Short mmCIF file of C-alpha atoms and ligand atoms in Angstrom, two decimals:
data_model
loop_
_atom_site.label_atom_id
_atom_site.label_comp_id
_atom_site.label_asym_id
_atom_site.label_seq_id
_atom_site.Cartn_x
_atom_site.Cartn_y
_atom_site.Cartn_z
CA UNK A 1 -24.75 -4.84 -41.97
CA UNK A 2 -27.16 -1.75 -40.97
CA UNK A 3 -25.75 0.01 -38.44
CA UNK A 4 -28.38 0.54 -35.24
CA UNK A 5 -27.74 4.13 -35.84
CA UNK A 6 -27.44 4.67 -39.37
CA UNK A 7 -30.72 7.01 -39.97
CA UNK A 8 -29.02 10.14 -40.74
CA UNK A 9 -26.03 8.78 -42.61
CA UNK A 10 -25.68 7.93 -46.70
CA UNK A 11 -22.53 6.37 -46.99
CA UNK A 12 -21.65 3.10 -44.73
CA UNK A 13 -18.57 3.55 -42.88
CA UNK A 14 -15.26 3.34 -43.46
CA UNK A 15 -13.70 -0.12 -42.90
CA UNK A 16 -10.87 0.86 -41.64
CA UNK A 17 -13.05 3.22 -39.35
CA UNK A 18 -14.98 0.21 -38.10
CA UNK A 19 -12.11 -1.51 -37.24
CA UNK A 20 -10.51 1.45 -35.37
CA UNK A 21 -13.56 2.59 -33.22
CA UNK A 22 -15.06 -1.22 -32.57
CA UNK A 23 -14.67 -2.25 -29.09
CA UNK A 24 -16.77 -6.14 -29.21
CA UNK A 25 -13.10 -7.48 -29.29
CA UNK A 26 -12.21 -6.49 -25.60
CA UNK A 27 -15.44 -5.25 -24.22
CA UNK A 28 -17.62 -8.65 -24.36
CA UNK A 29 -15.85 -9.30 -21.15
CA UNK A 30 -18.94 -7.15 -20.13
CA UNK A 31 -21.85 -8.96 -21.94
CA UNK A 32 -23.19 -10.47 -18.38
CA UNK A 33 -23.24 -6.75 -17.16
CA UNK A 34 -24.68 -5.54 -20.34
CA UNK A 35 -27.65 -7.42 -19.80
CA UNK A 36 -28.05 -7.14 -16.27
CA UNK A 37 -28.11 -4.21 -16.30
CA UNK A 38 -30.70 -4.39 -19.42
CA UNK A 39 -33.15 -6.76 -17.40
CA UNK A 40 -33.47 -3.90 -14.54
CA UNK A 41 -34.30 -1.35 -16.77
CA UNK A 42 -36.59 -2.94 -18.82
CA UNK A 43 -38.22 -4.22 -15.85
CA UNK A 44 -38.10 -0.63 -14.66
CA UNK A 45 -39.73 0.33 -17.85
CA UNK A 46 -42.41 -2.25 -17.75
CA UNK A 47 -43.41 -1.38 -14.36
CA UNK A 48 -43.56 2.42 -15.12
CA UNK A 49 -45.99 1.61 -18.00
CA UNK A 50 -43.21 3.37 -20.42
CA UNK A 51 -43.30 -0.09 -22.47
CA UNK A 52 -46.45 -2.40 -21.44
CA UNK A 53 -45.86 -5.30 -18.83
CA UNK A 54 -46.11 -7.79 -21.76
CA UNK A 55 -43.25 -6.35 -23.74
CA UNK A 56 -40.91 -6.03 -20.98
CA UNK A 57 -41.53 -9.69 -20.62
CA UNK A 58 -40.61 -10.87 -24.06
CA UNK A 59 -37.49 -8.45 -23.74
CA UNK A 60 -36.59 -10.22 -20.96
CA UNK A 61 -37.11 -13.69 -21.89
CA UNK A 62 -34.97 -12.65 -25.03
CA UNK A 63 -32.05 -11.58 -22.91
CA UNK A 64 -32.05 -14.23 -20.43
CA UNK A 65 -32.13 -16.77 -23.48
CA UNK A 66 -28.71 -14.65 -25.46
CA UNK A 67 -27.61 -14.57 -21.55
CA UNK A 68 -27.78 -18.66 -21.88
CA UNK A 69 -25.94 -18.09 -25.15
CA UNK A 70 -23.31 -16.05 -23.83
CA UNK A 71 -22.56 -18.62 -20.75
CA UNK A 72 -22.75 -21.56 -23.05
CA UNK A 73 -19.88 -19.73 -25.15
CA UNK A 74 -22.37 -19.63 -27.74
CA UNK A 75 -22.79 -16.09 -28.82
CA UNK A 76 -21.60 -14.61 -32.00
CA UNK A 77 -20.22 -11.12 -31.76
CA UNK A 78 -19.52 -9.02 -34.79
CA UNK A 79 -17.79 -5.81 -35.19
CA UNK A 80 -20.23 -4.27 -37.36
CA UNK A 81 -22.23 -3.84 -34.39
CA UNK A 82 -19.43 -1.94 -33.01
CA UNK A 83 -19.72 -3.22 -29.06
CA UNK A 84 -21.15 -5.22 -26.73
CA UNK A 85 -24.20 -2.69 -25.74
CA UNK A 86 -24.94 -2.92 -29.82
CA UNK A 87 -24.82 -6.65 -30.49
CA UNK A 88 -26.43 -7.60 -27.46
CA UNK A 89 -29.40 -5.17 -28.70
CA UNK A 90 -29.01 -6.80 -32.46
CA UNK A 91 -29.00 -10.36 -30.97
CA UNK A 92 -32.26 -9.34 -29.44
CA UNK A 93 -33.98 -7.88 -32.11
CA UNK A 94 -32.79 -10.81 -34.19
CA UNK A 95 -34.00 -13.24 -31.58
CA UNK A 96 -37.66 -11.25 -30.64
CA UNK A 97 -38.02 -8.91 -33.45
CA UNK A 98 -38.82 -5.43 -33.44
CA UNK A 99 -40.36 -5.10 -29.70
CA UNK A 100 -36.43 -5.84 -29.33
CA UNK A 101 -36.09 -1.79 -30.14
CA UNK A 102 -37.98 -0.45 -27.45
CA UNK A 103 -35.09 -1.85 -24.77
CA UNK A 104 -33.54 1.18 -25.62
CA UNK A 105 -36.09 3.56 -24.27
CA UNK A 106 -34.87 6.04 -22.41
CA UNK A 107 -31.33 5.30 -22.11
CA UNK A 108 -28.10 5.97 -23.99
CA UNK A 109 -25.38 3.71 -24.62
CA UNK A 110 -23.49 6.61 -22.52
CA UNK A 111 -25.49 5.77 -19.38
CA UNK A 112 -25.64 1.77 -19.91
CA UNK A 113 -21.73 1.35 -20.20
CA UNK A 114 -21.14 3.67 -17.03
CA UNK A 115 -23.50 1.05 -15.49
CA UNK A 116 -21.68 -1.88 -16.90
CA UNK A 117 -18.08 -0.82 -15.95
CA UNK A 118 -20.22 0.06 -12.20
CA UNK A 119 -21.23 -3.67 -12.44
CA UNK A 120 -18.12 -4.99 -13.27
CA UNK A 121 -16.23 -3.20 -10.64
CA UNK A 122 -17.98 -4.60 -7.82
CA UNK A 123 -17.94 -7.87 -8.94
CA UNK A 124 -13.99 -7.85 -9.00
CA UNK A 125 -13.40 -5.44 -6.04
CA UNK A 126 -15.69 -8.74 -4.53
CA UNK A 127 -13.41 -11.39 -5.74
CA UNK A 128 -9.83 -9.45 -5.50
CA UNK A 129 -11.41 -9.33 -1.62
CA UNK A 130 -11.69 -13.15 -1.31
CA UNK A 131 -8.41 -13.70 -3.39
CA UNK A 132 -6.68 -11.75 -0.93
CA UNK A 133 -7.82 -13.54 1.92
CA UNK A 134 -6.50 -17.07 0.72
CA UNK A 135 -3.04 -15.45 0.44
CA UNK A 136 -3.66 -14.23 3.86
CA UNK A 137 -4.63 -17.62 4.99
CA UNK A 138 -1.30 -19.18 3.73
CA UNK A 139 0.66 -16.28 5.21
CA UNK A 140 -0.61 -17.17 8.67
CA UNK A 141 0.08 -20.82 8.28
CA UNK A 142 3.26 -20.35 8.05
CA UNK A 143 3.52 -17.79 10.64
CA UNK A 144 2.01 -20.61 12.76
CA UNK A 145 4.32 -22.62 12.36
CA UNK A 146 7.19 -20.35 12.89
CA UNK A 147 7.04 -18.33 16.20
CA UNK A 148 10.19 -19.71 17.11
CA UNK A 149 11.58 -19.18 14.07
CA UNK A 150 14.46 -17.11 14.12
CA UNK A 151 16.37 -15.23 10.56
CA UNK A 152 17.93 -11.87 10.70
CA UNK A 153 15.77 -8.57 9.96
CA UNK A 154 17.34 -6.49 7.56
CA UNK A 155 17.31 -2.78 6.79
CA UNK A 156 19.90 -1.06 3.76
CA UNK A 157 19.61 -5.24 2.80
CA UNK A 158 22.65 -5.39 6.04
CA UNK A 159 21.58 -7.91 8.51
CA UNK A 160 19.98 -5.86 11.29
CA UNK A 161 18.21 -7.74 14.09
CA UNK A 162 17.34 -10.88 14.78
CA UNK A 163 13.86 -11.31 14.20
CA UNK A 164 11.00 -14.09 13.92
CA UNK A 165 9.60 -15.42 10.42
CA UNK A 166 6.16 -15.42 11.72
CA UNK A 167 6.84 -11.86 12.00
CA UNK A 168 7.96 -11.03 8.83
CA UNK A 169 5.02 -12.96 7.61
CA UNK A 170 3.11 -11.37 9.20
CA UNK A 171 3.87 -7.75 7.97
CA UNK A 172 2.55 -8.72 4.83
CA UNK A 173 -0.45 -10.06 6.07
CA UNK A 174 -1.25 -6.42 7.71
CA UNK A 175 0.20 -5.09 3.97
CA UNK A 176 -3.12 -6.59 2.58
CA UNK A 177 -5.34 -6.41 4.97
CA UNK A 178 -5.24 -2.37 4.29
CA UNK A 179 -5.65 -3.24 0.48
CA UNK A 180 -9.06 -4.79 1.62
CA UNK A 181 -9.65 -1.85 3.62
CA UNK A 182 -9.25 0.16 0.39
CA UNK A 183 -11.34 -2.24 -2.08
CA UNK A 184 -14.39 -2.33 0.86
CA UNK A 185 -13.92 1.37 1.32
CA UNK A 186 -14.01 2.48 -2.88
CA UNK A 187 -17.41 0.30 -2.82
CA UNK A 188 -19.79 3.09 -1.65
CA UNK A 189 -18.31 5.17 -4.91
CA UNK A 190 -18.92 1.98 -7.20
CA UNK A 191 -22.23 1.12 -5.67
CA UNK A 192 -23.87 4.47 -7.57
CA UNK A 193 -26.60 4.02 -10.04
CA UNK A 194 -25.40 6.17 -13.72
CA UNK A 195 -28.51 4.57 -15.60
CA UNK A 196 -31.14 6.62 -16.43
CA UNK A 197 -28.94 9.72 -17.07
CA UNK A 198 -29.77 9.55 -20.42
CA UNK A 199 -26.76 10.59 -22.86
CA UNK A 200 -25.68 13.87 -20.49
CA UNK A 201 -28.88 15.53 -19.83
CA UNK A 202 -31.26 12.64 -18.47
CA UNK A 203 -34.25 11.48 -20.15
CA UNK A 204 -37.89 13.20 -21.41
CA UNK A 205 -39.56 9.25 -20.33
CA UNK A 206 -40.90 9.15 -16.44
CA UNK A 207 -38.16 6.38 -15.31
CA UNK A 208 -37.48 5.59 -11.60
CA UNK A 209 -34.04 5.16 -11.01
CA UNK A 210 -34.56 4.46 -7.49
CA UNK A 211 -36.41 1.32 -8.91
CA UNK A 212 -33.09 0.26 -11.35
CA UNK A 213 -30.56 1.03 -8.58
CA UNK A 214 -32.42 -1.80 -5.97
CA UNK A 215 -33.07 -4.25 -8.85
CA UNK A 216 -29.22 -3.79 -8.83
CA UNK A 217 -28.44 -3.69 -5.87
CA UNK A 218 -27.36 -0.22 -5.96
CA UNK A 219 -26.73 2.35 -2.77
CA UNK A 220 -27.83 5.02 -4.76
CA UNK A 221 -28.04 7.01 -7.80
CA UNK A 222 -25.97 9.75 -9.07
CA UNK A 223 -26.93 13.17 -8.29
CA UNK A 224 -25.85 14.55 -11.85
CA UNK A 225 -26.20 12.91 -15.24
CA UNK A 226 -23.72 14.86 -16.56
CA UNK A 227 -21.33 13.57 -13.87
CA UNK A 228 -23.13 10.17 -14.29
CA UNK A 229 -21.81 9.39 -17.19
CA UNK A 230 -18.51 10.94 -17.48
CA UNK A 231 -16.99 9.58 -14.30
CA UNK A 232 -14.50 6.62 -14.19
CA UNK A 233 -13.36 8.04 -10.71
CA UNK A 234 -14.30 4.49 -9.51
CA UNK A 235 -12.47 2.59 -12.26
CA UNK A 236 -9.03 4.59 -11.56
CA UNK A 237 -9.99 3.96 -7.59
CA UNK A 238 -9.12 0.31 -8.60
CA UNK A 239 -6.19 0.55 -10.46
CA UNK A 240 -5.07 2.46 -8.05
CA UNK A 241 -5.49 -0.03 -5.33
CA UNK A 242 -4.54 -2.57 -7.49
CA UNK A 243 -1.22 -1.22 -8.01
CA UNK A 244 -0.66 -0.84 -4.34
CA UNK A 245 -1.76 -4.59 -3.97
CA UNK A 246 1.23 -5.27 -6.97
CA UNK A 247 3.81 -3.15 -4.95
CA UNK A 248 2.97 -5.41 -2.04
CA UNK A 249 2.94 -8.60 -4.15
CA UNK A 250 6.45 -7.28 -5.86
CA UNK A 251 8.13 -6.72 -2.02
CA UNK A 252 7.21 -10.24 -1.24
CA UNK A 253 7.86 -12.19 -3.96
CA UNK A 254 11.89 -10.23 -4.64
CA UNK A 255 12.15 -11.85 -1.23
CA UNK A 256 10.90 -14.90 -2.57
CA UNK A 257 12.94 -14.51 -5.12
CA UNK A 258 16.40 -13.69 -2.77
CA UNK A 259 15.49 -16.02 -0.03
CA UNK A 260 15.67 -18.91 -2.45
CA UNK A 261 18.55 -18.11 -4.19
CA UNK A 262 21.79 -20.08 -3.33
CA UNK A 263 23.21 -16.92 -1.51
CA UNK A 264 20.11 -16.95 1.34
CA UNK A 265 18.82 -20.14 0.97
CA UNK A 266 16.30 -19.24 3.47
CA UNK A 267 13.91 -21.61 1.61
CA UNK A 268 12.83 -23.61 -1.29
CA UNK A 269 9.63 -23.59 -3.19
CA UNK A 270 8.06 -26.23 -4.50
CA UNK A 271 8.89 -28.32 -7.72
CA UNK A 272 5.56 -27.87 -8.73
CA UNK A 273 5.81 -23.76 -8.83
CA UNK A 274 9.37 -23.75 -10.20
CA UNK A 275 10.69 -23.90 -13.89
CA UNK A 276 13.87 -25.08 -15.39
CA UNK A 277 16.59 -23.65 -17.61
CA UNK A 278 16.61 -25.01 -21.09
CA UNK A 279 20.59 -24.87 -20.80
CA UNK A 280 22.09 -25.10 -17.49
CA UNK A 281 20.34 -28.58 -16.06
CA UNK A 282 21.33 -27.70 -12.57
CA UNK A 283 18.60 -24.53 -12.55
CA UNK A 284 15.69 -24.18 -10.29
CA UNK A 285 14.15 -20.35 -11.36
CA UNK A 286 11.48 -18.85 -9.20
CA UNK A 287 9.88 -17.47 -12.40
CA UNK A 288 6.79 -17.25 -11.00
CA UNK A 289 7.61 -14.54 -8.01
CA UNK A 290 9.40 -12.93 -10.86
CA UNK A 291 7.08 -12.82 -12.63
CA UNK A 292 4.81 -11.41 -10.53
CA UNK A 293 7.06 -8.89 -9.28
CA UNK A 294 7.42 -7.69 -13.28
CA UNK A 295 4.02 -7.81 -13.95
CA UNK A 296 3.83 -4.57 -11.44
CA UNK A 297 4.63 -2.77 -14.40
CA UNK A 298 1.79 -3.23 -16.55
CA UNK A 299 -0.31 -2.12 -14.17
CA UNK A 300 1.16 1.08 -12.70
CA UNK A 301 0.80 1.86 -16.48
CA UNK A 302 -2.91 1.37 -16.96
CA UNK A 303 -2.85 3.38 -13.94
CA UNK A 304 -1.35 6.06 -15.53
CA UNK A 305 -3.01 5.35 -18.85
CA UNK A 306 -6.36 5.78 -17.83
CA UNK A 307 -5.34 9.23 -15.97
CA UNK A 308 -3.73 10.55 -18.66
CA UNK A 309 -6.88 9.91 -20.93
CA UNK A 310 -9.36 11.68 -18.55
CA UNK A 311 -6.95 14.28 -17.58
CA UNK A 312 -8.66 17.75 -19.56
CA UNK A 313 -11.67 15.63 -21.17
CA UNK A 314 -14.36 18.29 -21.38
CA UNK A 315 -18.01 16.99 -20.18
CA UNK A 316 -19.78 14.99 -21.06
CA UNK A 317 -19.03 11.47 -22.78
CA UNK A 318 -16.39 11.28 -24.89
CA UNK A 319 -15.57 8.22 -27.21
CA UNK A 320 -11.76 8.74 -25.37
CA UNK A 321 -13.67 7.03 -22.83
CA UNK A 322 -14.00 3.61 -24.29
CA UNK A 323 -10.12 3.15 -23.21
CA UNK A 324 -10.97 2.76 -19.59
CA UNK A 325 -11.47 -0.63 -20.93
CA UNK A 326 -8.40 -3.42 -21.79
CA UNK A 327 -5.80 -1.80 -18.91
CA UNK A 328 -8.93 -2.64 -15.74
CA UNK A 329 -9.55 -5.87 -17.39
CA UNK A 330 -6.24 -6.90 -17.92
CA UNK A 331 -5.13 -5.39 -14.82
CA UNK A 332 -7.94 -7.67 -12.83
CA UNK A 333 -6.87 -10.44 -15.00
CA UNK A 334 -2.83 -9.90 -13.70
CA UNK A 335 -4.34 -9.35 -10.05
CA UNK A 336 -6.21 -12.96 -10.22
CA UNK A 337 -3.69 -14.67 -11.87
CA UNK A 338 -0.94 -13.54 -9.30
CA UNK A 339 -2.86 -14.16 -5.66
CA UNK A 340 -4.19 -17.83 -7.68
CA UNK A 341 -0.98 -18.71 -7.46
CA UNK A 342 0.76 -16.64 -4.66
CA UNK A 343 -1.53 -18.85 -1.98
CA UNK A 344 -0.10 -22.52 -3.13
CA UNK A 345 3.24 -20.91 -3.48
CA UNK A 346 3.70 -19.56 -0.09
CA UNK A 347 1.30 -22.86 1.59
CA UNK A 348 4.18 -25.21 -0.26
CA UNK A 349 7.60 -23.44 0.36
CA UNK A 350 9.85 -25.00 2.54
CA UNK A 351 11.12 -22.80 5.44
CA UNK A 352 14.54 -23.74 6.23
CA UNK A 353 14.96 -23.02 9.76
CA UNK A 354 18.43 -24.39 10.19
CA UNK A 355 20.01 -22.33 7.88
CA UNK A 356 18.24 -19.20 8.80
CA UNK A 357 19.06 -19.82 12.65
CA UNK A 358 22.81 -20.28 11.24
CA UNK A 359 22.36 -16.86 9.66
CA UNK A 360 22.06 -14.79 13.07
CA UNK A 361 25.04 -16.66 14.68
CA UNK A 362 27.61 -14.99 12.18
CA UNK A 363 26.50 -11.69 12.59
CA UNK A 364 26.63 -8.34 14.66
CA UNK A 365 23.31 -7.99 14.76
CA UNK A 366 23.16 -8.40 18.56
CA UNK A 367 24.92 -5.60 18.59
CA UNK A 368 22.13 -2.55 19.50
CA UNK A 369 21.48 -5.17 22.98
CA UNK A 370 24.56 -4.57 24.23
CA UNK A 371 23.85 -0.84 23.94
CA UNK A 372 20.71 -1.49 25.85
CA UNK A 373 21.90 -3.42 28.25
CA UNK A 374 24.77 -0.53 29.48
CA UNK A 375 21.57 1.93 28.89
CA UNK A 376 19.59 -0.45 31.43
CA UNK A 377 22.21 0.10 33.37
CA UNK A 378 22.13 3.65 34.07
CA UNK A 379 24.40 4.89 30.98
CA UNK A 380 22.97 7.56 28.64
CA UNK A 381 21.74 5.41 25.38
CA UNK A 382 24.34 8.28 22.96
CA UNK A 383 27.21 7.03 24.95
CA UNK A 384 26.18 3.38 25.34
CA UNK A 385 26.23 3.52 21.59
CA UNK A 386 29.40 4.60 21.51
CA UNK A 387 30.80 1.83 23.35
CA UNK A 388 29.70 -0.97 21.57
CA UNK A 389 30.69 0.58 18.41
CA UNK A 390 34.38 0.25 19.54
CA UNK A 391 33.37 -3.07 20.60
CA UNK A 392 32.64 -3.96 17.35
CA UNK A 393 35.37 -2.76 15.58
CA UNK A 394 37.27 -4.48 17.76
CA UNK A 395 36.00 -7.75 17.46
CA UNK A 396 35.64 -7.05 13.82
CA UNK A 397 39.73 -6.75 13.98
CA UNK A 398 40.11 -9.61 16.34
CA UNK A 399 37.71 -12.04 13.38
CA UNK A 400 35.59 -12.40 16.22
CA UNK A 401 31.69 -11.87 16.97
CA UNK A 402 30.25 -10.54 19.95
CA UNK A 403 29.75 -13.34 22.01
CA UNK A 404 33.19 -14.82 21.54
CA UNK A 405 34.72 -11.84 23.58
CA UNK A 406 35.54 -12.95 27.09
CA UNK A 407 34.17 -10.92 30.28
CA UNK A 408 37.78 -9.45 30.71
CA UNK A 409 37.29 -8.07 27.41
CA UNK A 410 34.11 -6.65 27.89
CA UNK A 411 35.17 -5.51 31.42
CA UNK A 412 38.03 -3.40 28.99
CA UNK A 413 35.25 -1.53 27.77
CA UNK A 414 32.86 -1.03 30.61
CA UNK A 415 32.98 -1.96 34.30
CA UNK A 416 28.96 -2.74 33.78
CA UNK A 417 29.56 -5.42 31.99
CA UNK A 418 28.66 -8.72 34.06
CA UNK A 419 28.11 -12.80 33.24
CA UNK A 420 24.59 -12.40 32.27
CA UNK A 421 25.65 -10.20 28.98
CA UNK A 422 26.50 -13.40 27.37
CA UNK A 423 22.60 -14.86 27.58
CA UNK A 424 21.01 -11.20 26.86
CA UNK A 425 23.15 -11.78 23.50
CA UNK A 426 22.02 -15.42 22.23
CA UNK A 427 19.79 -14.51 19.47
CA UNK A 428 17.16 -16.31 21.23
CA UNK A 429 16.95 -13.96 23.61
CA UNK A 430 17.38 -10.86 21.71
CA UNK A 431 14.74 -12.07 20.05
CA UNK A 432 12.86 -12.27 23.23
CA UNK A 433 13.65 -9.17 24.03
CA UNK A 434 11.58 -7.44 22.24
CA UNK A 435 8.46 -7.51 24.40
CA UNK A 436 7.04 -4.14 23.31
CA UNK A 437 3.66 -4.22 21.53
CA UNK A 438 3.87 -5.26 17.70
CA UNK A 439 7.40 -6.75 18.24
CA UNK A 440 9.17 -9.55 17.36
CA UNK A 441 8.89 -11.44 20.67
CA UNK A 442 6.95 -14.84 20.92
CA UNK A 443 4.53 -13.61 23.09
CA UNK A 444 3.55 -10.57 21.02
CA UNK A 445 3.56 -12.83 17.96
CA UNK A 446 0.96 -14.64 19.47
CA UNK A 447 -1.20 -11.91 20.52
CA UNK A 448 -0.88 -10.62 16.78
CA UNK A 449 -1.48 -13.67 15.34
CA UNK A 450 -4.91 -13.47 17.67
CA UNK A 451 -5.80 -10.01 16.26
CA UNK A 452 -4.92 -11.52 12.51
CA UNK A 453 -7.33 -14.17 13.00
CA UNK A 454 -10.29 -12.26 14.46
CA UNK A 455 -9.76 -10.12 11.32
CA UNK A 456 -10.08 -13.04 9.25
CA UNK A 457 -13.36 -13.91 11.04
CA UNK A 458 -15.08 -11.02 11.41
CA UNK A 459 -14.68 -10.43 7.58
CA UNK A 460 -16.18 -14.37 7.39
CA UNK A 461 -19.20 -12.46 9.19
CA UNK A 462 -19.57 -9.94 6.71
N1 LIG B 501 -18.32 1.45 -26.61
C1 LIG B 501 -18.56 2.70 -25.97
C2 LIG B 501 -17.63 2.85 -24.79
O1 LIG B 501 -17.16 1.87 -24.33
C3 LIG B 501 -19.97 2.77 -25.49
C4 LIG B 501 -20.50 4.16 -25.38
C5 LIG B 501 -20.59 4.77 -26.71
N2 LIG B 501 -21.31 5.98 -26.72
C6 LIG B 501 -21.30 6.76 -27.77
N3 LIG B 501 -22.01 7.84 -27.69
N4 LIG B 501 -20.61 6.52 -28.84
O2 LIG B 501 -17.36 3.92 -24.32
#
């Protein structure tokens, strides 16, 4: 098949070399950007008098009809025409004949894939934004329903304090609220116009950019057409906030993955999101949250692929560029299909309060209240520490926990000691304790849960 740029060339290419420099096979994931973008400049075109009003309206009939074609799962793409930007502009000229050539006026493929990849962007940024909400939705359910919830708060994986699962929940509801922070905040670099920079240099037509970037619904256009079309800036933007969203999605899900195991048994997820073992009948896997936590790695690599291939590129376009492709789409691809399911997952688990309640009983983890309790009384916090690390060592030796000492025990180690140790220590009210703002007690819980939710609304405003 003639190549769309095969005027200065005697020999047809290479098979092999066809094969090796085609994109169509990955990059038709951008055909409805392709011809968005298409329809505003031609429009552009038609309206600067660079192609008449009438030809600009059979080039855009002809695209909206392959757009049809493309929806319908209709179109053919071939990799003689190399990529999308090519066989969309064959299919055209096949479809309207050769007024199907002048689409090309004034732009380069150079500019029109920056503009596609800008297109794309903001459409996922838009629904990795929405995705992320649903999860947050489920995450405050369940916070909802467990104020009162009590399991222990680790650090070093040791039990540490006794805290509330509406406010471990919670953390990871704040953990992705800041990745929509990021994805809103990387939209004012996305929502910049490249088209109509031309191949580096811009373009000898009279265009108006200006009138391409609000047919698009662009901010802006790019100062520089050399910078125009050699900046993916945006595109590693997103993987890079995508692979922040994964390390958040990997932290929750290995505690999905722990706090279901027979060791925690903290809870158990649904049948539905489960699978079995093909040998050992008694097997419930969470292969889904580990899943999800392993599919962190492909991304951190596309990450690091797409740096590494722009790291020391020389201006302007470079064909090297054409691998900012598969890793962003299959990177948006391992984003959707993780929050699809994470939502359901967390909405169906079953918390089991009994056994994480039974978890803070056989523990020392009440331990830094009896320290604070000396401290309220007028002991130096260093040396208030001190004491109850004897204490329990002692108990520790004795196979007891804190509050099965007596008060003539505690009296042993500090005259301060009175009755009403034994209530500051229920786990309860250590839990209680912790009135200071952003901590673990009820009443904070709630006021978070208020500031959660006007989040959630205010972004329903936007
Ligand atoms: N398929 C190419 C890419 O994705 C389109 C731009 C090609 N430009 C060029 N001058 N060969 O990067």
């Amino acid at each position: 098949m003639a190549k769309l740029w095969g005027g200065r060339f005697t020999k047809s290419t290479n098979k092999l070399v066809d094969a090796y420099t085609a994109s169509i096979s990955y990059d038709q994931e951008l055909a409805k950007e392709d011809i968005e973008g298409s329809l505003a400049h031609v429009q552009m075109l038609g309206e600067c008098g660079i192609v008449t009003e009438e030809e600009a309206k059979k080039i855009q009939h002809g695209l909206r009809s392959i757009l049809k074609k493309v929806e319908n799962g209709e179109a053919q793409f071939s990799t003689d025409m190399e990529d999308i930007h090519m066989n969309i502009e064959k299919m055209l000229i096949d479809e309207i004949g050769p007024v199907g050539g002048k689409l090309h006026t004034g732009r380069s493929r150079n500019d029109q894939v920056a503009t596609d990849m800008h297109l794309y962007v903001r459409k996922k940024t838009s629904v990795l934004i929405d995705l992320l909400e649903d999860v947050q939705y489920a995450l405050l359910e369940q916070a909802k329903a467990n104020i009162e919830t009590i399991l222990p708060g680790y650090t070093h994986l040791q039990r540490a304090q006794p805290v509330s699962f509406a406010h471990h929940m919670l953390a990871y509801f704040w953990m992705f609220e800041r990745d929509k922070g990021r994805l809103r905040d990387s939209v004012k670099r996305i929502n910049i116009l490249p088209l109509g920079a031309g191949a580096l240099a811009g373009t000898t037509f009279p265009i108006n950019r200006r009138r391409v970037a609000e047919l698009l619904d662009f901010d802006g256009v790019y100062p520089n057409s050399m910078d125009a079309v050699s900046d993916r800036d945006f595109v590693v933007e997103a993987l890079a906030d995508c692979s922040l969203i994964m390390v958040h999605l990997s932290r929750l899900s290995e505690e999905m993955v722990l706090w279901s195991s027979q060791e925690f048994q903290f809870i158990e997820l649904d049948d539905a999101f489960c699978t079995g073992s093909s040998i050992m009948p008694q097997k419930k896997n969470p292969d889904v949250s580990e899943l999800l936590r392993g599919k962190t790695g492909r991304v951190f690599g596309h990450l690091i692929g797409l740096l590494t291939v722009l790291k020391g590129l020389p201006l302007a376009y470079n064909k090297d560029m054409q691998e900012d492709k598969e890793g962003i789409f299959d990177t948006i691809k391992t984003l959707e299909g993780a929050l699809k399911l994470l939502a359901p997952i967390l909405e169906t688990m079953t918390v089991k309060k009994d056994r994480m309640r039974h978890a803070v009983e056989k523990d020392y983890s009440n331990a830094t209240d009896i320290a604070d309790y000396l401290a309220k009384k007028g002991l130096p916090f260093r040396e208030a520490h001190a004491i109850t690390g004897k204490m329990v060592l002692y108990a520790i030796e004795n196979k007891k926990y804190l509050l099965d000492l007596d008060l003539a025990e505690y009296k042993q180690f500090s005259p301060l000691f009175e009755k009403d140790i034994f209530d500051a220590l229920l786990p309860e009210n250590v839990m209680r304790a912790r009135e200071s703002e952003g901590g673990t007690a009820p009443h904070q819980i709630e006021m978070q849960l208020k500031l959660a939710e006007a989040c959630l609304h205010q972004n329903d405003s936007l």
